[in-house]
C-alpha positions as protocol buffer text, in pm:
chain_id: "A"
residue {
  index: 1
  type: MET
  ca { x: 16486 y: -1798 z: -8084 }
}
residue {
  index: 2
  type: ILE
  ca { x: 16505 y: -1989 z: -7758 }
}
residue {
  index: 3
  type: THR
  ca { x: 16754 y: -2251 z: -7641 }
}
residue {
  index: 4
  type: HIS
  ca { x: 16740 y: -2572 z: -7438 }
}
residue {
  index: 5
  type: SER
  ca { x: 17059 y: -2707 z: -7281 }
}
residue {
  index: 6
  type: HIS
  ca { x: 17129 y: -3074 z: -7220 }
}
residue {
  index: 7
  type: GLY
  ca { x: 17425 y: -3224 z: -7037 }
}
residue {
  index: 8
  type: SER
  ca { x: 17702 y: -3022 z: -6874 }
}
residue {
  index: 9
  type: GLY
  ca { x: 18064 y: -2923 z: -6905 }
}
residue {
  index: 10
  type: SER
  ca { x: 18273 y: -2889 z: -7217 }
}
residue {
  index: 11
  type: PRO
  ca { x: 18275 y: -2897 z: -7507 }
}
residue {
  index: 12
  type: VAL
  ca { x: 17963 y: -2693 z: -7580 }
}
residue {
  index: 13
  type: THR
  ca { x: 17788 y: -2791 z: -7904 }
}
residue {
  index: 14
  type: LEU
  ca { x: 17533 y: -2567 z: -8072 }
}
residue {
  index: 15
  type: VAL
  ca { x: 17261 y: -2761 z: -8256 }
}
residue {
  index: 16
  type: ALA
  ca { x: 17049 y: -2577 z: -8516 }
}
residue {
  index: 17
  type: HIS
  ca { x: 16751 y: -2760 z: -8663 }
}
residue {
  index: 18
  type: GLY
  ca { x: 16586 y: -2761 z: -9004 }
}
residue {
  index: 19
  type: LEU
  ca { x: 16265 y: -2595 z: -9117 }
}
residue {
  index: 20
  type: GLY
  ca { x: 15960 y: -2755 z: -8961 }
}
residue {
  index: 21
  type: ALA
  ca { x: 16159 y: -2974 z: -8721 }
}
residue {
  index: 22
  type: THR
  ca { x: 15969 y: -3106 z: -8422 }
}
residue {
  index: 23
  type: PRO
  ca { x: 16131 y: -3069 z: -8077 }
}
residue {
  index: 24
  type: GLY
  ca { x: 16230 y: -3436 z: -8073 }
}
residue {
  index: 25
  type: GLU
  ca { x: 16370 y: -3416 z: -8425 }
}
residue {
  index: 26
  type: ALA
  ca { x: 16573 y: -3107 z: -8337 }
}
residue {
  index: 27
  type: ARG
  ca { x: 16751 y: -3299 z: -8059 }
}
residue {
  index: 28
  type: ILE
  ca { x: 16852 y: -3598 z: -8273 }
}
residue {
  index: 29
  type: PRO
  ca { x: 17191 y: -3462 z: -8392 }
}
residue {
  index: 30
  type: ALA
  ca { x: 17289 y: -3392 z: -8029 }
}
residue {
  index: 31
  type: SER
  ca { x: 17226 y: -3749 z: -7916 }
}
residue {
  index: 32
  type: GLY
  ca { x: 17536 y: -3908 z: -7769 }
}
residue {
  index: 33
  type: LEU
  ca { x: 17759 y: -3601 z: -7791 }
}
residue {
  index: 34
  type: PRO
  ca { x: 17965 y: -3530 z: -7477 }
}
residue {
  index: 35
  type: GLY
  ca { x: 17958 y: -3207 z: -7279 }
}
residue {
  index: 36
  type: THR
  ca { x: 17679 y: -2952 z: -7314 }
}
residue {
  index: 37
  type: ARG
  ca { x: 17441 y: -2956 z: -7609 }
}
residue {
  index: 38
  type: VAL
  ca { x: 17259 y: -2629 z: -7671 }
}
residue {
  index: 39
  type: VAL
  ca { x: 16962 y: -2705 z: -7896 }
}
residue {
  index: 40
  type: VAL
  ca { x: 16806 y: -2394 z: -8046 }
}
residue {
  index: 41
  type: THR
  ca { x: 16438 y: -2358 z: -8126 }
}
residue {
  index: 42
  type: LEU
  ca { x: 16387 y: -2109 z: -8404 }
}
residue {
  index: 43
  type: PRO
  ca { x: 16078 y: -1886 z: -8411 }
}
residue {
  index: 44
  type: SER
  ca { x: 15752 y: -2054 z: -8520 }
}
residue {
  index: 45
  type: HIS
  ca { x: 15883 y: -2391 z: -8397 }
}
residue {
  index: 46
  type: GLY
  ca { x: 15808 y: -2589 z: -8082 }
}
residue {
  index: 47
  type: ASP
  ca { x: 15758 y: -2364 z: -7780 }
}
residue {
  index: 48
  type: ALA
  ca { x: 15913 y: -2057 z: -7944 }
}
residue {
  index: 49
  type: PRO
  ca { x: 15693 y: -1757 z: -8034 }
}
residue {
  index: 50
  type: ASP
  ca { x: 15593 y: -1698 z: -8394 }
}
residue {
  index: 51
  type: ALA
  ca { x: 15857 y: -1536 z: -8615 }
}
residue {
  index: 52
  type: PRO
  ca { x: 15842 y: -1158 z: -8653 }
}
residue {
  index: 53
  type: ALA
  ca { x: 15773 y: -1017 z: -8998 }
}
residue {
  index: 54
  type: GLY
  ca { x: 16062 y: -1066 z: -9239 }
}
residue {
  index: 55
  type: TYR
  ca { x: 16251 y: -1302 z: -9008 }
}
residue {
  index: 56
  type: TRP
  ca { x: 16330 y: -1579 z: -9259 }
}
residue {
  index: 57
  type: ASP
  ca { x: 16667 y: -1463 z: -9384 }
}
residue {
  index: 58
  type: TYR
  ca { x: 16989 y: -1664 z: -9352 }
}
residue {
  index: 59
  type: GLY
  ca { x: 17173 y: -1360 z: -9220 }
}
residue {
  index: 60
  type: ARG
  ca { x: 16919 y: -1294 z: -8950 }
}
residue {
  index: 61
  type: ILE
  ca { x: 16912 y: -1658 z: -8841 }
}
residue {
  index: 62
  type: ALA
  ca { x: 17294 y: -1664 z: -8840 }
}
residue {
  index: 63
  type: ALA
  ca { x: 17293 y: -1357 z: -8614 }
}
residue {
  index: 64
  type: ASP
  ca { x: 17067 y: -1542 z: -8372 }
}
residue {
  index: 65
  type: LEU
  ca { x: 17296 y: -1846 z: -8371 }
}
residue {
  index: 66
  type: ALA
  ca { x: 17594 y: -1618 z: -8309 }
}
residue {
  index: 67
  type: THR
  ca { x: 17451 y: -1527 z: -7968 }
}
residue {
  index: 68
  type: VAL
  ca { x: 17521 y: -1881 z: -7841 }
}
residue {
  index: 69
  type: PRO
  ca { x: 17880 y: -1934 z: -7719 }
}
residue {
  index: 70
  type: ALA
  ca { x: 17991 y: -2278 z: -7839 }
}
residue {
  index: 71
  type: ASP
  ca { x: 18299 y: -2481 z: -7931 }
}
residue {
  index: 72
  type: HIS
  ca { x: 18129 y: -2700 z: -8191 }
}
residue {
  index: 73
  type: ALA
  ca { x: 17819 y: -2668 z: -8408 }
}
residue {
  index: 74
  type: VAL
  ca { x: 17575 y: -2895 z: -8589 }
}
residue {
  index: 75
  type: GLY
  ca { x: 17324 y: -2762 z: -8840 }
}
residue {
  index: 76
  type: VAL
  ca { x: 17052 y: -2944 z: -9031 }
}
residue {
  index: 77
  type: SER
  ca { x: 16915 y: -2806 z: -9359 }
}
residue {
  index: 78
  type: LEU
  ca { x: 16804 y: -2451 z: -9273 }
}
residue {
  index: 79
  type: GLY
  ca { x: 17031 y: -2461 z: -8968 }
}
residue {
  index: 80
  type: ALA
  ca { x: 17320 y: -2574 z: -9189 }
}
residue {
  index: 81
  type: GLY
  ca { x: 17264 y: -2278 z: -9422 }
}
residue {
  index: 82
  type: ALA
  ca { x: 17262 y: -2035 z: -9130 }
}
residue {
  index: 83
  type: LEU
  ca { x: 17585 y: -2185 z: -8993 }
}
residue {
  index: 84
  type: VAL
  ca { x: 17748 y: -2152 z: -9335 }
}
residue {
  index: 85
  type: ARG
  ca { x: 17654 y: -1783 z: -9335 }
}
residue {
  index: 86
  type: LEU
  ca { x: 17793 y: -1743 z: -8982 }
}
residue {
  index: 87
  type: LEU
  ca { x: 18121 y: -1913 z: -9080 }
}
residue {
  index: 88
  type: SER
  ca { x: 18158 y: -1682 z: -9378 }
}
residue {
  index: 89
  type: LEU
  ca { x: 18149 y: -1389 z: -9136 }
}
residue {
  index: 90
  type: GLU
  ca { x: 18342 y: -1549 z: -8848 }
}
residue {
  index: 91
  type: PRO
  ca { x: 18566 y: -1822 z: -8995 }
}
residue {
  index: 92
  type: ASP
  ca { x: 18726 y: -1904 z: -8660 }
}
residue {
  index: 93
  type: ARG
  ca { x: 18397 y: -1926 z: -8471 }
}
residue {
  index: 94
  type: PHE
  ca { x: 18401 y: -2304 z: -8405 }
}
residue {
  index: 95
  type: ARG
  ca { x: 18659 y: -2580 z: -8360 }
}
residue {
  index: 96
  type: ARG
  ca { x: 18451 y: -2837 z: -8550 }
}
residue {
  index: 97
  type: VAL
  ca { x: 18129 y: -2814 z: -8753 }
}
residue {
  index: 98
  type: ALA
  ca { x: 17889 y: -3071 z: -8897 }
}
residue {
  index: 99
  type: LEU
  ca { x: 17644 y: -2970 z: -9170 }
}
residue {
  index: 100
  type: LEU
  ca { x: 17363 y: -3219 z: -9230 }
}
residue {
  index: 101
  type: LEU
  ca { x: 17149 y: -3212 z: -9545 }
}
residue {
  index: 102
  type: PRO
  ca { x: 17247 y: -2865 z: -9668 }
}
residue {
  index: 103
  type: ALA
  ca { x: 16980 y: -2729 z: -9900 }
}
residue {
  index: 104
  type: VAL
  ca { x: 17156 y: -2425 z: -10044 }
}
residue {
  index: 105
  type: LEU
  ca { x: 17506 y: -2281 z: -10079 }
}
residue {
  index: 106
  type: ASP
  ca { x: 17567 y: -2000 z: -10330 }
}
residue {
  index: 107
  type: GLN
  ca { x: 17290 y: -2081 z: -10578 }
}
residue {
  index: 108
  type: PRO
  ca { x: 16922 y: -2018 z: -10491 }
}
residue {
  index: 109
  type: ARG
  ca { x: 16719 y: -2323 z: -10402 }
}
residue {
  index: 110
  type: GLN
  ca { x: 16408 y: -2412 z: -10595 }
}
residue {
  index: 111
  type: PRO
  ca { x: 16078 y: -2278 z: -10460 }
}
residue {
  index: 112
  type: PHE
  ca { x: 15892 y: -2517 z: -10233 }
}
residue {
  index: 113
  type: THR
  ca { x: 15551 y: -2528 z: -10073 }
}
residue {
  index: 114
  type: LEU
  ca { x: 15447 y: -2642 z: -9730 }
}
residue {
  index: 115
  type: GLN
  ca { x: 15239 y: -2908 z: -9903 }
}
residue {
  index: 116
  type: GLN
  ca { x: 15555 y: -3046 z: -10064 }
}
residue {
  index: 117
  type: LEU
  ca { x: 15728 y: -3057 z: -9727 }
}
residue {
  index: 118
  type: SER
  ca { x: 15427 y: -3232 z: -9580 }
}
residue {
  index: 119
  type: ASP
  ca { x: 15401 y: -3484 z: -9863 }
}
residue {
  index: 120
  type: LEU
  ca { x: 15772 y: -3570 z: -9834 }
}
residue {
  index: 121
  type: THR
  ca { x: 15752 y: -3634 z: -9460 }
}
residue {
  index: 122
  type: VAL
  ca { x: 15805 y: -4001 z: -9378 }
}
residue {
  index: 123
  type: GLY
  ca { x: 15846 y: -4194 z: -9056 }
}
residue {
  index: 124
  type: PRO
  ca { x: 15634 y: -4321 z: -8769 }
}
residue {
  index: 125
  type: PRO
  ca { x: 15271 y: -4197 z: -8779 }
}
residue {
  index: 126
  type: ASN
  ca { x: 15307 y: -3989 z: -8462 }
}
residue {
  index: 127
  type: TYR
  ca { x: 15611 y: -3809 z: -8602 }
}
residue {
  index: 128
  type: VAL
  ca { x: 15445 y: -3747 z: -8939 }
}
residue {
  index: 129
  type: ALA
  ca { x: 15140 y: -3595 z: -8769 }
}
residue {
  index: 130
  type: GLU
  ca { x: 15356 y: -3379 z: -8540 }
}
residue {
  index: 131
  type: ARG
  ca { x: 15570 y: -3249 z: -8825 }
}
residue {
  index: 132
  type: ARG
  ca { x: 15272 y: -3171 z: -9046 }
}
residue {
  index: 133
  type: ALA
  ca { x: 15120 y: -2974 z: -8761 }
}
residue {
  index: 134
  type: ALA
  ca { x: 15449 y: -2786 z: -8715 }
}
residue {
  index: 135
  type: LEU
  ca { x: 15453 y: -2685 z: -9082 }
}
residue {
  index: 136
  type: THR
  ca { x: 15128 y: -2494 z: -9048 }
}
residue {
  index: 137
  type: ARG
  ca { x: 15316 y: -2215 z: -8868 }
}
residue {
  index: 138
  type: LEU
  ca { x: 15568 y: -2166 z: -9148 }
}
residue {
  index: 139
  type: GLU
  ca { x: 15388 y: -2007 z: -9441 }
}
residue {
  index: 140
  type: ALA
  ca { x: 15609 y: -1698 z: -9425 }
}
residue {
  index: 141
  type: ALA
  ca { x: 15926 y: -1912 z: -9435 }
}
residue {
  index: 142
  type: ALA
  ca { x: 15806 y: -2094 z: -9748 }
}
residue {
  index: 143
  type: GLU
  ca { x: 15750 y: -1755 z: -9913 }
}
residue {
  index: 144
  type: GLN
  ca { x: 16076 y: -1588 z: -9806 }
}
residue {
  index: 145
  type: LEU
  ca { x: 16348 y: -1857 z: -9820 }
}
residue {
  index: 146
  type: PRO
  ca { x: 16335 y: -1959 z: -10190 }
}
residue {
  index: 147
  type: GLY
  ca { x: 16564 y: -1737 z: -10393 }
}
residue {
  index: 148
  type: GLN
  ca { x: 16805 y: -1683 z: -10105 }
}
residue {
  index: 149
  type: VAL
  ca { x: 17157 y: -1821 z: -10074 }
}
residue {
  index: 150
  type: ALA
  ca { x: 17361 y: -1915 z: -9769 }
}
residue {
  index: 151
  type: VAL
  ca { x: 17656 y: -1718 z: -9908 }
}
residue {
  index: 152
  type: PRO
  ca { x: 17680 y: -1510 z: -10225 }
}
residue {
  index: 153
  type: ASP
  ca { x: 18014 y: -1672 z: -10316 }
}
residue {
  index: 154
  type: ALA
  ca { x: 18144 y: -2006 z: -10190 }
}
residue {
  index: 155
  type: SER
  ca { x: 18500 y: -1868 z: -10191 }
}
residue {
  index: 156
  type: MET
  ca { x: 18404 y: -1673 z: -9877 }
}
residue {
  index: 157
  type: LEU
  ca { x: 18446 y: -2001 z: -9687 }
}
residue {
  index: 158
  type: ALA
  ca { x: 18812 y: -2050 z: -9783 }
}
residue {
  index: 159
  type: ALA
  ca { x: 18925 y: -1888 z: -9456 }
}
residue {
  index: 160
  type: VAL
  ca { x: 18754 y: -2152 z: -9241 }
}
residue {
  index: 161
  type: SER
  ca { x: 19030 y: -2374 z: -9101 }
}
residue {
  index: 162
  type: ALA
  ca { x: 18812 y: -2596 z: -8880 }
}
residue {
  index: 163
  type: PRO
  ca { x: 18723 y: -2949 z: -8992 }
}
residue {
  index: 164
  type: VAL
  ca { x: 18374 y: -2949 z: -9147 }
}
residue {
  index: 165
  type: LEU
  ca { x: 18178 y: -3272 z: -9194 }
}
residue {
  index: 166
  type: VAL
  ca { x: 17903 y: -3252 z: -9456 }
}
residue {
  index: 167
  type: ILE
  ca { x: 17641 y: -3527 z: -9457 }
}
residue {
  index: 168
  type: GLY
  ca { x: 17429 y: -3540 z: -9770 }
}
residue {
  index: 169
  type: ALA
  ca { x: 17152 y: -3761 z: -9905 }
}
residue {
  index: 170
  type: VAL
  ca { x: 17102 y: -3935 z: -10237 }
}
residue {
  index: 171
  type: GLY
  ca { x: 16757 y: -3889 z: -10385 }
}
residue {
  index: 172
  type: ASP
  ca { x: 16629 y: -3613 z: -10155 }
}
residue {
  index: 173
  type: PRO
  ca { x: 16467 y: -3347 z: -10377 }
}
residue {
  index: 174
  type: LEU
  ca { x: 16486 y: -3082 z: -10104 }
}
residue {
  index: 175
  type: HIS
  ca { x: 16854 y: -3144 z: -10024 }
}
residue {
  index: 176
  type: PRO
  ca { x: 17030 y: -3220 z: -10355 }
}
residue {
  index: 177
  type: GLU
  ca { x: 17352 y: -3416 z: -10331 }
}
residue {
  index: 178
  type: ASP
  ca { x: 17520 y: -3158 z: -10557 }
}
residue {
  index: 179
  type: VAL
  ca { x: 17471 y: -2898 z: -10283 }
}
residue {
  index: 180
  type: ALA
  ca { x: 17631 y: -3129 z: -10027 }
}
residue {
  index: 181
  type: LYS
  ca { x: 17926 y: -3189 z: -10261 }
}
residue {
  index: 182
  type: ALA
  ca { x: 17972 y: -2818 z: -10329 }
}
residue {
  index: 183
  type: THR
  ca { x: 17946 y: -2735 z: -9960 }
}
residue {
  index: 184
  type: ALA
  ca { x: 18213 y: -2985 z: -9860 }
}
residue {
  index: 185
  type: ALA
  ca { x: 18439 y: -2865 z: -10141 }
}
residue {
  index: 186
  type: ALA
  ca { x: 18407 y: -2502 z: -10030 }
}
residue {
  index: 187
  type: PHE
  ca { x: 18582 y: -2567 z: -9697 }
}
residue {
  index: 188
  type: PRO
  ca { x: 18958 y: -2638 z: -9686 }
}
residue {
  index: 189
  type: GLY
  ca { x: 18888 y: -2896 z: -9414 }
}
residue {
  index: 190
  type: GLY
  ca { x: 18565 y: -3023 z: -9568 }
}
residue {
  index: 191
  type: GLU
  ca { x: 18474 y: -3393 z: -9558 }
}
residue {
  index: 192
  type: LEU
  ca { x: 18175 y: -3535 z: -9745 }
}
residue {
  index: 193
  type: TRP
  ca { x: 17965 y: -3834 z: -9648 }
}
residue {
  index: 194
  type: LEU
  ca { x: 17686 y: -3913 z: -9893 }
}
residue {
  index: 195
  type: ILE
  ca { x: 17424 y: -4156 z: -9765 }
}
residue {
  index: 196
  type: ASP
  ca { x: 17234 y: -4360 z: -10024 }
}
residue {
  index: 197
  type: SER
  ca { x: 16891 y: -4274 z: -9886 }
}
residue {
  index: 198
  type: PRO
  ca { x: 16647 y: -3986 z: -9936 }
}
residue {
  index: 199
  type: ALA
  ca { x: 16579 y: -3977 z: -9559 }
}
residue {
  index: 200
  type: PRO
  ca { x: 16906 y: -4066 z: -9383 }
}
residue {
  index: 201
  type: MET
  ca { x: 16803 y: -3916 z: -9049 }
}
residue {
  index: 202
  type: ILE
  ca { x: 16542 y: -4192 z: -9033 }
}
residue {
  index: 203
  type: THR
  ca { x: 16698 y: -4482 z: -9225 }
}
residue {
  index: 204
  type: HIS
  ca { x: 17055 y: -4430 z: -9097 }
}
residue {
  index: 205
  type: ARG
  ca { x: 16994 y: -4259 z: -8766 }
}
residue {
  index: 206
  type: ALA
  ca { x: 17231 y: -4479 z: -8564 }
}
residue {
  index: 207
  type: GLU
  ca { x: 17511 y: -4448 z: -8820 }
}
residue {
  index: 208
  type: VAL
  ca { x: 17473 y: -4070 z: -8832 }
}
residue {
  index: 209
  type: ARG
  ca { x: 17486 y: -4050 z: -8454 }
}
residue {
  index: 210
  type: HIS
  ca { x: 17801 y: -4263 z: -8435 }
}
residue {
  index: 211
  type: ARG
  ca { x: 17970 y: -4064 z: -8712 }
}
residue {
  index: 212
  type: LEU
  ca { x: 17895 y: -3735 z: -8537 }
}
residue {
  index: 213
  type: VAL
  ca { x: 18027 y: -3866 z: -8203 }
}
residue {
  index: 214
  type: ASP
  ca { x: 18349 y: -3983 z: -8371 }
}
residue {
  index: 215
  type: PHE
  ca { x: 18388 y: -3659 z: -8568 }
}
residue {
  index: 216
  type: PHE
  ca { x: 18352 y: -3430 z: -8270 }
}
residue {
  index: 217
  type: ALA
  ca { x: 18585 y: -3648 z: -8068 }
}
residue {
  index: 218
  type: GLY
  ca { x: 18851 y: -3570 z: -8327 }
}
């Protein structure tokens, strides 16, 4: 894992992307946030080296994220799952957390293929081409992640006192709204925002950005 910092000062916000995210896509949740944004690049993404054998485990990714000192955190899909695992181990780790499009909580997600991820990619042609190229490095992830859970029991998150904003999508087969609902319910300070779109990071990008800015401002 490598990191890229943007901005300066406090607060420091850790931003963890989803599987197959392009560098530009990974930065989207950090847009407009004050202070320092530390955007991680997981192995086999962007300019990071390929993942070592057996890397794609929520616990291992969470351990990587734990090396970044931060006040706040944003995770998208895979990054959200890794942050959930980290919070189950260190409930007081962050002051505020946003989890976007969580794909799994305490029940295994359905198997998926890279072809499915590619077929479901929508957006401007340049982005679609870039993301499909990024997916070609992730065969091992598609083999290892299905069957895993972010936490073995959602009750492990009951000790997290920080406010947690969960943003889910309606109609996204890879990020079921039931997972978003269960994730928000698992946190004492959980707040759910369901967006009526299968691709809210594209169709509601401005609204998501404004909601994140407001949330982290308290």
